[in-house]
Tab-separated table of C-alpha atoms and ligand atoms in Angstrom:
chain	number	residue	atom	x	y	z
A	1	MET	CA	-5.156	24.258	-13.737
A	2	LYS	CA	-2.802	24.111	-10.799
A	3	TYR	CA	-5.068	22.791	-8.052
A	4	TRP	CA	-8.040	20.417	-8.124
A	5	GLN	CA	-9.582	21.517	-4.816
A	6	PRO	CA	-7.666	24.697	-3.939
A	7	LYS	CA	-9.802	25.330	-0.875
A	8	TYR	CA	-8.460	22.219	0.836
A	9	GLU	CA	-5.033	22.043	-0.755
A	10	THR	CA	-3.985	25.545	0.233
A	11	MET	CA	-6.065	26.090	3.371
A	12	ASN	CA	-4.360	28.299	5.935
A	13	PRO	CA	-2.883	26.190	8.740
A	14	GLU	CA	-5.183	27.471	11.488
A	15	GLU	CA	-8.293	26.867	9.460
A	16	LEU	CA	-6.995	23.422	8.491
A	17	LYS	CA	-6.509	22.537	12.155
A	18	ARG	CA	-10.052	23.611	12.963
A	19	LEU	CA	-11.372	21.478	10.116
A	20	GLN	CA	-9.267	18.512	11.231
A	21	LEU	CA	-10.562	18.797	14.798
A	22	LYS	CA	-14.172	18.912	13.673
A	23	ARG	CA	-13.618	15.903	11.446
A	24	LEU	CA	-11.694	14.012	14.126
A	25	GLN	CA	-14.606	14.500	16.495
A	26	ASN	CA	-16.981	13.188	13.805
A	27	SER	CA	-14.800	10.127	13.125
A	28	ALA	CA	-14.516	9.288	16.831
A	29	LYS	CA	-18.271	9.574	17.214
A	30	LEU	CA	-18.966	7.581	14.061
A	31	VAL	CA	-16.932	4.567	15.188
A	32	TYR	CA	-18.023	4.817	18.822
A	33	ASP	CA	-21.679	4.759	17.824
A	34	ASN	CA	-21.429	2.149	15.080
A	35	VAL	CA	-18.535	-0.244	15.637
A	36	PRO	CA	-18.683	-2.433	18.768
A	37	PHE	CA	-14.930	-3.080	18.519
A	38	TYR	CA	-14.156	0.624	18.858
A	39	ARG	CA	-16.733	1.234	21.566
A	40	GLN	CA	-15.080	-1.507	23.604
A	41	LYS	CA	-11.555	-0.219	22.948
A	42	PHE	CA	-12.578	3.348	23.838
A	43	LYS	CA	-14.107	2.058	27.062
A	44	GLU	CA	-10.937	0.171	27.962
A	45	ALA	CA	-8.934	3.353	27.356
A	46	GLY	CA	-11.450	5.348	29.429
A	47	VAL	CA	-12.360	7.782	26.626
A	48	THR	CA	-15.499	8.844	24.832
A	49	PRO	CA	-15.761	11.022	21.718
A	50	ASP	CA	-16.610	13.968	24.013
A	51	ASP	CA	-13.063	13.877	25.355
A	52	ILE	CA	-11.707	15.038	22.005
A	53	LYS	CA	-11.464	18.794	22.544
A	54	THR	CA	-8.197	19.541	20.770
A	55	LEU	CA	-6.260	17.827	17.978
A	56	GLU	CA	-3.692	16.630	20.513
A	57	ASP	CA	-6.467	14.681	22.228
A	58	VAL	CA	-6.131	12.132	19.445
A	59	ARG	CA	-3.442	10.639	21.697
A	60	LYS	CA	-6.106	9.587	24.159
A	61	LEU	CA	-7.563	7.253	21.558
A	62	PRO	CA	-6.429	3.622	21.257
A	63	PHE	CA	-4.373	2.358	18.297
A	64	THR	CA	-5.749	0.092	15.591
A	65	ARG	CA	-3.618	-2.600	13.963
A	66	LYS	CA	-3.836	-4.917	10.987
A	67	THR	CA	-4.570	-7.827	13.326
A	68	ASP	CA	-7.738	-6.013	14.449
A	69	LEU	CA	-9.004	-6.284	10.877
A	70	ARG	CA	-8.260	-9.999	10.874
A	71	ASP	CA	-10.037	-10.495	14.198
A	72	ASN	CA	-13.102	-8.720	12.839
A	73	TYR	CA	-13.021	-10.325	9.386
A	74	PRO	CA	-14.662	-9.574	7.039
A	75	PHE	CA	-16.933	-6.613	7.809
A	76	GLY	CA	-16.733	-6.248	11.600
A	77	LEU	CA	-15.017	-2.839	11.527
A	78	PHE	CA	-17.311	-1.240	8.973
A	79	ALA	CA	-18.895	1.921	10.327
A	80	ALA	CA	-21.697	2.080	7.753
A	81	LYS	CA	-24.604	-0.306	7.277
A	82	LYS	CA	-23.897	-3.073	4.822
A	83	GLU	CA	-26.513	-1.773	2.395
A	84	ASP	CA	-24.651	1.546	2.217
A	85	ILE	CA	-21.372	-0.076	1.208
A	86	VAL	CA	-21.015	0.073	-2.561
A	87	ARG	CA	-17.557	-1.481	-2.944
A	88	ILE	CA	-15.007	-3.512	-1.053
A	89	HIS	CA	-11.285	-3.920	-1.573
A	90	ALA	CA	-8.773	-6.119	0.197
A	91	SER	CA	-5.100	-6.504	0.930
A	92	SER	CA	-2.922	-9.176	2.497
A	93	GLY	CA	-3.697	-9.991	6.091
A	94	THR	CA	-1.088	-11.195	8.538
A	95	SER	CA	-2.309	-14.767	8.212
A	96	GLY	CA	-4.970	-16.776	6.374
A	97	LYS	CA	-7.605	-14.251	5.372
A	98	PRO	CA	-7.092	-10.898	3.683
A	99	THR	CA	-8.010	-7.599	5.317
A	100	VAL	CA	-11.235	-6.251	3.849
A	101	VAL	CA	-12.229	-2.595	3.660
A	102	GLY	CA	-15.519	-1.042	2.513
A	103	TYR	CA	-16.533	2.212	0.852
A	104	THR	CA	-19.814	4.132	0.708
A	105	ALA	CA	-20.711	6.024	-2.465
A	106	LYS	CA	-19.435	9.198	-0.785
A	107	ASP	CA	-16.136	7.492	0.082
A	108	ILE	CA	-15.611	6.633	-3.578
A	109	GLU	CA	-16.249	10.281	-4.474
A	110	THR	CA	-13.837	11.540	-1.818
A	111	TRP	CA	-11.140	9.067	-2.842
A	112	SER	CA	-11.547	9.904	-6.543
A	113	ASP	CA	-11.096	13.586	-5.711
A	114	LEU	CA	-7.901	12.841	-3.796
A	115	ILE	CA	-6.485	11.075	-6.825
A	116	ALA	CA	-7.664	13.864	-9.123
A	117	ARG	CA	-5.893	16.344	-6.790
A	118	SER	CA	-2.739	14.280	-6.949
A	119	LEU	CA	-2.730	13.983	-10.722
A	120	THR	CA	-3.431	17.690	-11.135
A	121	MET	CA	-0.572	18.383	-8.737
A	122	ILE	CA	1.910	16.698	-11.094
A	123	GLY	CA	0.675	18.655	-14.074
A	124	LEU	CA	-1.744	16.171	-15.619
A	125	SER	CA	-5.180	17.257	-16.788
A	126	LYS	CA	-8.187	16.450	-18.917
A	127	GLY	CA	-6.303	15.990	-22.168
A	128	ASP	CA	-3.969	13.326	-20.798
A	129	VAL	CA	-4.089	9.613	-21.544
A	130	ILE	CA	-3.205	7.612	-18.451
A	131	GLN	CA	-2.414	3.907	-18.511
A	132	ASN	CA	-3.105	2.027	-15.307
A	133	SER	CA	-0.762	-0.954	-15.316
A	134	MET	CA	-1.720	-2.063	-11.835
A	135	ASN	CA	-3.614	-5.155	-10.862
A	136	TYR	CA	-7.385	-4.664	-11.150
A	137	GLY	CA	-9.583	-6.543	-8.720
A	138	LEU	CA	-9.489	-6.446	-4.963
A	139	PHE	CA	-6.222	-4.462	-5.015
A	140	THR	CA	-6.916	-0.742	-4.602
A	141	GLY	CA	-4.325	0.278	-7.216
A	142	GLY	CA	-6.644	-0.804	-10.038
A	143	LEU	CA	-10.176	0.530	-9.648
A	144	GLY	CA	-9.310	3.108	-6.987
A	145	PHE	CA	-6.859	4.886	-9.241
A	146	HIS	CA	-9.078	4.354	-12.271
A	147	TYR	CA	-11.966	6.300	-10.760
A	148	GLY	CA	-9.646	9.176	-9.888
A	149	VAL	CA	-8.476	9.503	-13.492
A	150	GLU	CA	-12.063	9.527	-14.729
A	151	ARG	CA	-12.943	12.074	-12.063
A	152	MET	CA	-10.296	14.416	-13.404
A	153	GLY	CA	-11.636	13.851	-16.897
A	154	ALA	CA	-8.513	12.342	-18.450
A	155	MET	CA	-8.679	9.204	-20.582
A	156	ILE	CA	-7.916	6.019	-18.693
A	157	VAL	CA	-6.384	2.967	-20.337
A	158	PRO	CA	-7.244	0.158	-17.895
A	159	ALA	CA	-4.389	-2.033	-19.060
A	160	ALA	CA	-3.978	-3.941	-15.771
A	161	THR	CA	-0.878	-6.130	-15.429
A	162	GLY	CA	0.944	-8.569	-17.667
A	163	ASN	CA	2.037	-8.849	-21.293
A	164	THR	CA	4.681	-6.175	-21.361
A	165	ALA	CA	5.052	-5.976	-25.137
A	166	ARG	CA	1.331	-5.313	-25.406
A	167	GLN	CA	1.490	-2.730	-22.620
A	168	LEU	CA	4.032	-0.862	-24.721
A	169	GLU	CA	1.986	-1.269	-27.867
A	170	MET	CA	-1.000	0.310	-26.085
A	171	MET	CA	1.166	3.178	-24.888
A	172	ILE	CA	2.281	3.894	-28.433
A	173	ASP	CA	-1.035	3.337	-30.221
A	174	PHE	CA	-3.154	5.271	-27.722
A	175	GLY	CA	-0.696	8.130	-27.196
A	176	VAL	CA	-0.342	7.423	-23.494
A	177	THR	CA	1.146	10.398	-21.603
A	178	ALA	CA	1.386	8.918	-18.084
A	179	VAL	CA	1.640	5.462	-16.588
A	180	HIS	CA	0.794	4.138	-13.133
A	181	CYS	CA	2.655	0.992	-12.079
A	182	THR	CA	4.975	-0.389	-9.449
A	183	PRO	CA	8.565	0.870	-9.762
A	184	SER	CA	9.821	-2.684	-10.216
A	185	TYR	CA	7.478	-3.221	-13.141
A	186	ALA	CA	8.732	0.039	-14.655
A	187	PHE	CA	12.187	-1.524	-14.902
A	188	TYR	CA	10.685	-4.351	-16.896
A	189	LEU	CA	8.825	-1.910	-19.127
A	190	ALA	CA	12.018	0.068	-19.704
A	191	GLU	CA	14.040	-3.028	-20.478
A	192	THR	CA	11.447	-4.382	-22.914
A	193	ALA	CA	11.078	-0.997	-24.607
A	194	GLU	CA	14.847	-0.820	-25.034
A	195	GLU	CA	15.037	-4.345	-26.429
A	196	LEU	CA	12.242	-3.691	-28.913
A	197	ASP	CA	13.695	-0.284	-29.741
A	198	LEU	CA	10.486	1.504	-28.791
A	199	ILE	CA	11.723	4.212	-26.430
A	200	ASP	CA	11.531	6.938	-29.080
A	201	LYS	CA	7.963	6.025	-29.970
A	202	LEU	CA	6.692	6.559	-26.402
A	203	SER	CA	5.148	9.897	-25.421
A	204	LEU	CA	5.163	9.438	-21.654
A	205	LYS	CA	5.754	12.588	-19.637
A	206	ALA	CA	5.040	11.210	-16.190
A	207	ALA	CA	5.105	7.959	-14.279
A	208	ILE	CA	3.347	7.373	-10.986
A	209	PHE	CA	5.068	4.755	-8.884
A	210	GLY	CA	3.573	3.242	-5.784
A	211	GLY	CA	2.626	0.137	-3.899
A	212	GLU	CA	6.185	-0.651	-2.812
A	213	PRO	CA	9.285	1.222	-1.631
A	214	TRP	CA	11.727	2.726	-4.099
A	215	SER	CA	14.659	5.092	-3.993
A	216	GLU	CA	16.038	8.302	-5.465
A	217	ASN	CA	18.486	6.229	-7.440
A	218	THR	CA	15.601	4.383	-9.096
A	219	ARG	CA	13.966	7.698	-9.862
A	220	LYS	CA	17.106	8.915	-11.635
A	221	GLN	CA	17.526	5.716	-13.623
A	222	LEU	CA	13.925	5.340	-14.723
A	223	GLU	CA	13.447	9.027	-15.516
A	224	LYS	CA	16.429	8.801	-17.812
A	225	ARG	CA	15.613	5.495	-19.432
A	226	LEU	CA	11.944	6.256	-20.042
A	227	ASN	CA	12.420	9.978	-20.584
A	228	LEU	CA	9.788	11.166	-18.109
A	229	LYS	CA	9.286	12.528	-14.588
A	230	ALA	CA	8.559	9.945	-11.899
A	231	TYR	CA	6.377	10.667	-8.861
A	232	ASP	CA	5.877	8.738	-5.652
A	233	CYS	CA	2.352	7.737	-4.683
A	234	TYR	CA	1.741	6.296	-1.237
A	235	GLY	CA	-1.356	4.656	0.101
A	236	LEU	CA	-2.809	1.660	1.843
A	237	SER	CA	-6.155	-0.035	1.581
A	238	GLU	CA	-6.970	0.709	5.227
A	239	MET	CA	-6.958	4.440	4.317
A	240	PHE	CA	-8.687	4.247	0.861
A	241	GLY	CA	-5.705	3.008	-1.191
A	242	PRO	CA	-3.414	4.990	-3.543
A	243	GLY	CA	-3.522	8.763	-3.155
A	244	VAL	CA	-3.115	9.119	0.618
A	245	GLY	CA	0.188	10.872	-0.018
A	246	PHE	CA	1.642	12.051	-3.304
A	247	GLU	CA	4.669	13.979	-4.493
A	248	CYS	CA	4.296	17.353	-6.130
A	249	GLN	CA	6.497	18.681	-8.915
A	250	GLU	CA	9.148	19.643	-6.357
A	251	GLN	CA	9.735	15.866	-6.017
A	252	ASN	CA	10.809	16.327	-2.458
A	253	GLY	CA	8.563	14.501	-0.005
A	254	LEU	CA	4.906	13.544	-0.128
A	255	HIS	CA	1.892	15.711	0.576
A	256	ILE	CA	-0.561	13.884	2.805
A	257	TRP	CA	-4.064	15.135	2.172
A	258	SER	CA	-4.459	16.468	5.696
A	259	ASP	CA	-8.122	17.361	5.444
A	260	ASN	CA	-8.695	13.589	5.143
A	261	PHE	CA	-5.970	12.047	7.286
A	262	LEU	CA	-4.491	13.067	10.602
A	263	VAL	CA	-0.784	12.256	10.634
A	264	GLU	CA	1.303	11.159	13.600
A	265	VAL	CA	4.881	9.913	13.362
A	266	LEU	CA	5.684	7.968	16.513
A	267	ASP	CA	8.718	6.370	18.105
A	268	GLU	CA	8.651	2.850	19.529
A	269	ASN	CA	7.173	4.179	22.791
A	270	GLY	CA	4.297	5.793	20.962
A	271	GLU	CA	5.679	9.329	21.436
A	272	GLN	CA	5.590	11.862	18.628
A	273	VAL	CA	9.084	12.260	17.098
A	274	SER	CA	10.326	15.717	16.146
A	275	GLU	CA	10.420	17.045	12.628
A	276	GLY	CA	13.051	15.254	10.555
A	277	GLU	CA	13.244	12.194	12.805
A	278	LYS	CA	12.291	8.736	11.696
A	279	GLY	CA	9.244	7.021	13.176
A	280	GLU	CA	6.191	4.948	12.372
A	281	LEU	CA	3.423	6.620	10.435
A	282	VAL	CA	0.106	6.445	12.278
A	283	LEU	CA	-2.977	7.677	10.436
A	284	THR	CA	-6.518	8.534	11.455
A	285	SER	CA	-9.324	8.800	8.874
A	286	LEU	CA	-11.006	12.192	8.993
A	287	SER	CA	-13.541	11.779	6.221
A	288	LYS	CA	-14.333	8.109	5.786
A	289	GLU	CA	-17.785	6.619	6.254
A	290	GLY	CA	-17.577	2.944	5.309
A	291	PHE	CA	-14.361	1.987	7.029
A	292	CYS	CA	-13.164	4.672	9.394
A	293	ASN	CA	-9.823	3.869	10.934
A	294	ILE	CA	-8.590	5.445	14.176
A	295	ARG	CA	-4.843	5.772	14.888
A	296	TYR	CA	-3.905	3.042	12.454
A	297	ARG	CA	-0.364	1.754	12.889
A	298	THR	CA	0.636	1.603	9.232
A	299	GLY	CA	3.939	-0.130	10.014
A	300	ASP	CA	5.570	2.239	7.510
A	301	MET	CA	8.573	4.283	8.633
A	302	THR	CA	8.898	7.890	7.546
A	303	LYS	CA	10.012	11.362	8.650
A	304	LEU	CA	7.834	14.422	9.179
A	305	LEU	CA	8.930	17.320	6.972
A	306	GLU	CA	8.257	21.015	7.293
A	307	SER	CA	4.812	21.729	5.792
A	308	GLU	CA	5.855	24.694	3.731
A	309	CYS	CA	6.342	23.742	0.109
A	310	ASP	CA	7.091	25.814	-2.974
A	311	CYS	CA	4.066	24.326	-4.716
A	312	GLY	CA	1.822	26.348	-2.397
A	313	ARG	CA	0.072	23.437	-0.723
A	314	THR	CA	-0.204	23.605	3.046
A	315	THR	CA	-0.705	19.911	3.820
A	316	THR	CA	1.371	17.818	6.193
A	317	ARG	CA	4.444	16.507	4.384
A	318	ILE	CA	6.421	13.332	4.928
A	319	SER	CA	9.569	11.884	3.406
A	320	ARG	CA	9.375	8.912	1.091
A	321	LEU	CA	8.666	5.714	3.002
A	322	LEU	CA	11.746	4.347	4.711
A	323	GLY	CA	11.013	0.679	5.305
A	324	ARG	CA	8.798	-1.174	7.727
A	325	ALA	CA	8.476	-1.367	11.478
A	326	ASP	CA	7.388	-5.019	11.147
A	327	ASP	CA	8.391	-7.995	9.006
A	328	MET	CA	6.045	-7.330	6.087
A	329	LEU	CA	7.623	-7.914	2.681
A	330	ILE	CA	6.446	-6.483	-0.596
A	331	VAL	CA	6.831	-8.948	-3.434
A	332	ARG	CA	5.885	-7.782	-6.910
A	333	GLY	CA	3.770	-5.072	-5.316
A	334	ILE	CA	1.886	-7.514	-3.086
A	335	ASN	CA	2.265	-7.459	0.679
A	336	VAL	CA	3.443	-10.726	2.162
A	337	PHE	CA	3.721	-11.510	5.853
A	338	PRO	CA	5.953	-14.432	6.899
A	339	SER	CA	3.124	-15.337	9.304
A	340	GLN	CA	0.839	-16.020	6.306
A	341	ILE	CA	3.361	-18.524	4.984
A	342	GLN	CA	3.764	-20.126	8.370
A	343	ASP	CA	0.011	-20.480	8.568
A	344	VAL	CA	-0.194	-22.263	5.186
A	345	ILE	CA	2.735	-24.553	5.889
A	346	SER	CA	1.446	-25.548	9.291
A	347	ARG	CA	-1.703	-26.895	7.635
A	348	ILE	CA	0.224	-29.230	5.291
A	349	PRO	CA	1.173	-32.487	7.067
A	350	GLN	CA	3.880	-33.532	4.589
A	351	VAL	CA	6.118	-30.578	5.489
A	352	GLY	CA	7.597	-29.428	8.793
A	353	GLU	CA	7.182	-26.127	10.636
A	354	HIS	CA	10.590	-24.717	9.706
A	355	PHE	CA	10.856	-22.591	6.646
A	356	GLN	CA	12.940	-19.913	5.057
A	357	LEU	CA	12.030	-17.245	2.526
A	358	ILE	CA	14.555	-16.209	-0.056
A	359	LEU	CA	13.982	-13.112	-2.095
A	360	ASP	CA	15.845	-12.403	-5.301
A	361	ARG	CA	15.339	-10.186	-8.286
A	362	ASN	CA	15.435	-11.932	-11.652
A	363	LYS	CA	17.103	-10.526	-14.727
A	364	HIS	CA	14.041	-8.424	-15.468
A	365	MET	CA	14.266	-6.875	-11.978
A	366	LEU	CA	11.113	-8.753	-10.963
A	367	ASP	CA	10.947	-10.301	-7.522
A	368	GLU	CA	11.262	-14.052	-7.118
A	369	LEU	CA	10.172	-15.584	-3.835
A	370	THR	CA	11.508	-19.013	-2.952
A	371	ILE	CA	10.214	-20.883	0.047
A	372	GLU	CA	12.365	-23.602	1.479
A	373	VAL	CA	10.527	-26.120	3.607
A	374	GLU	CA	11.539	-29.420	5.086
A	375	LEU	CA	9.901	-32.616	4.007
A	376	GLU	CA	8.634	-34.792	6.843
A	377	GLU	CA	10.410	-38.156	6.935
A	378	ASN	CA	7.251	-40.176	6.485
A	379	ALA	CA	6.380	-38.131	3.392
A	380	PHE	CA	9.542	-39.291	1.642
A	381	THR	CA	8.498	-42.337	-0.363
A	382	GLY	CA	11.559	-42.424	-2.587
A	383	ASP	CA	9.375	-41.726	-5.600
A	384	LEU	CA	10.125	-38.469	-7.390
A	385	LYS	CA	6.534	-38.178	-8.552
A	386	ASP	CA	5.392	-37.994	-4.917
A	387	LEU	CA	7.912	-35.277	-4.186
A	388	LYS	CA	6.692	-33.257	-7.132
A	389	ALA	CA	3.111	-33.668	-5.917
A	390	VAL	CA	3.984	-32.311	-2.451
A	391	GLN	CA	5.854	-29.407	-4.011
A	392	ASN	CA	2.914	-28.567	-6.278
A	393	HIS	CA	0.497	-28.810	-3.391
A	394	VAL	CA	2.491	-26.382	-1.215
A	395	GLN	CA	2.893	-24.023	-4.161
A	396	HIS	CA	-0.825	-24.156	-4.897
A	397	GLU	CA	-1.844	-23.513	-1.286
A	398	LEU	CA	0.564	-20.597	-1.056
A	399	LYS	CA	-0.736	-19.132	-4.297
A	400	SER	CA	-4.308	-19.233	-3.062
A	401	VAL	CA	-3.453	-17.307	0.106
A	402	LEU	CA	-0.701	-14.964	-1.104
A	403	ASN	CA	-1.944	-14.335	-4.639
A	404	ILE	CA	1.531	-14.634	-6.036
A	405	ARG	CA	3.499	-17.415	-7.629
A	406	THR	CA	6.302	-18.788	-5.472
A	407	ASN	CA	9.032	-21.375	-5.964
A	408	VAL	CA	8.878	-24.077	-3.353
A	409	GLU	CA	11.978	-26.102	-2.547
A	410	LEU	CA	11.738	-29.236	-0.469
A	411	LEU	CA	14.704	-29.893	1.768
A	412	GLU	CA	15.741	-32.795	3.885
A	413	LYS	CA	14.638	-32.598	7.504
A	414	GLY	CA	17.101	-30.660	9.638
A	415	SER	CA	18.634	-28.637	6.799
A	416	ILE	CA	17.184	-25.291	7.842
A	417	GLU	CA	19.331	-23.766	10.516
A	418	ARG	CA	17.738	-23.789	13.997
A	419	THR	CA	18.411	-20.810	16.204
A	420	ALA	CA	17.778	-20.317	19.881
A	421	GLY	CA	16.396	-16.828	19.387
A	422	LYS	CA	14.136	-15.424	16.681
A	423	ALA	CA	14.318	-17.626	13.608
A	424	LYS	CA	15.899	-15.936	10.629
A	425	ARG	CA	13.104	-16.601	8.237
A	426	VAL	CA	13.842	-14.089	5.530
A	427	ILE	CA	16.887	-13.770	3.335
A	428	ASP	CA	16.356	-10.746	1.166
A	429	ARG	CA	18.973	-10.664	-1.577
A	430	ARG	CA	17.213	-8.088	-3.700
A	431	PRO	CA	19.273	-5.051	-4.673
A	432	GLU	CA	17.579	-1.829	-3.600
A	433	ILE	CA	15.252	-0.269	-6.139
B	1	DLL	O1	-0.437	-0.772	-2.016
B	1	DLL	C1	-2.151	0.921	-2.243
B	1	DLL	C2	-1.431	1.511	-3.384
B	1	DLL	C3	-1.707	1.096	-4.670
B	1	DLL	C4	-0.527	2.544	-3.183
B	1	DLL	C5	-1.068	1.680	-5.725
B	1	DLL	C6	0.101	3.154	-4.240
B	1	DLL	C7	-0.171	2.727	-5.511
B	1	DLL	P1	-1.976	-2.118	0.230
B	1	DLL	O2	-2.049	-3.329	-0.611
B	1	DLL	O3	-2.894	-2.032	1.383
B	1	DLL	O4	-2.267	-0.839	-0.607
B	1	DLL	O5	-0.466	-1.968	0.741
B	1	DLL	C8	-0.088	-0.868	1.531
B	1	DLL	O6	2.170	-0.877	0.628
B	1	DLL	O7	1.556	0.163	3.987
B	1	DLL	C9	3.325	0.327	2.298
B	1	DLL	O8	4.042	-0.591	3.094
B	1	DLL	C10	3.357	-0.124	0.844
B	1	DLL	N1	3.389	1.038	-0.059
B	1	DLL	C11	2.386	1.532	-0.789
B	1	DLL	N2	2.809	2.594	-1.502
B	1	DLL	C12	4.114	2.791	-1.204
B	1	DLL	C13	5.110	3.737	-1.591
B	1	DLL	C14	-1.501	-0.309	-1.636
B	1	DLL	N3	4.871	4.706	-2.479
B	1	DLL	C15	1.386	-0.909	1.832
B	1	DLL	N4	6.346	3.623	-1.024
B	1	DLL	C16	1.845	0.292	2.626
B	1	DLL	C17	6.615	2.645	-0.132
B	1	DLL	C18	4.488	1.797	-0.261
B	1	DLL	N5	5.734	1.730	0.257
């Protein structure tokens, strides 16, 4: 089978626009009627859902940002009643608390279909065995993807993360034909498979990489080393999760499932850029019930491509993601905001406010995040045991907020360079992947 939902995937452009408008009107009404935050924002902008008469009218609506999720933590932006929410997921917030999103039963169905569409698009089907080597839990890459595989009827191996030798063993023993993981983890898989001389025993035909940026060069390397075709999968928890945009077999840009998301690519003044120009991706949910997001500033940079594609799909297309408009970092697939680190550090009296983040890739191509902080003078007792205790405490606090292990280095007060302007908090020494 070539398409999962041909009606939507190949809809003629005029009909698609009509559907998008109808759904945009529904989304605007849904949030206006059910979410006080949106009602207030609409009022401030002087609009009501009745003002949406054409697709271009989306520009009358106010933007939503990640900080709005934080300010309404945890469920303040949900558009459905709490008893109709059947699942939540979360991602990193900009400080302290994560951003929480909710799904109704229908949302889970819609999302699963989008993933089933995406997998069908790259030639996978019922007979395939798909290993999901993404973190299960609040991260959408685990369960979200999992349900999509089941929806399509393929066999899912819910391997989750960790224990690379065992991941490979599962791939061999279960006849795995496709794997879903972050591109940086794929390097580790490839390296381990090469070391253990297992490459020839693998029967992978496809890899689905997402959750973090990667490049054409990485595609070439990993396709060769693992002997498969690699496809880009884009998504964010605020818009379901994985499966918002996906590459087809042309491997040339991502199809955004336009019956579910309205795409804008905007310059720094909020104006639509022309085709082929770089701008920030702004998305509006057209089909969500639980958490319906209007003009969400994703912070991801991309380019709009011509919709026509040899695969026959008529969706909006974008280039692979080209970095961030803000200072968000992605470390081992997890989003990290320097403001989260600042928040943690500011709550620990033994260390000062100045800090620096250093990002490296270790020999397995995995990210290592080191945080340099200055020890307050009165915290320096001269006893090494005390130093170790402070270091462990900072590390522990960071782990509980960021969900990743970090290396904390304590420095003498004054050693981090002070600047008059914006502090240079991040030193990213990672080679591009
Ligand atoms: O990372 C959802 C996901 C899971 C996508 C698995 C693909 C596969 P969040 O934790 O909310 O959700 O992080 C979303 O990750 O705004 C991008 O900055 C980045 N990102 C995700 N996929 C890609 C990609 C998931 N293919 C944030 N290329 C997004 C570049 C990506 N960046």
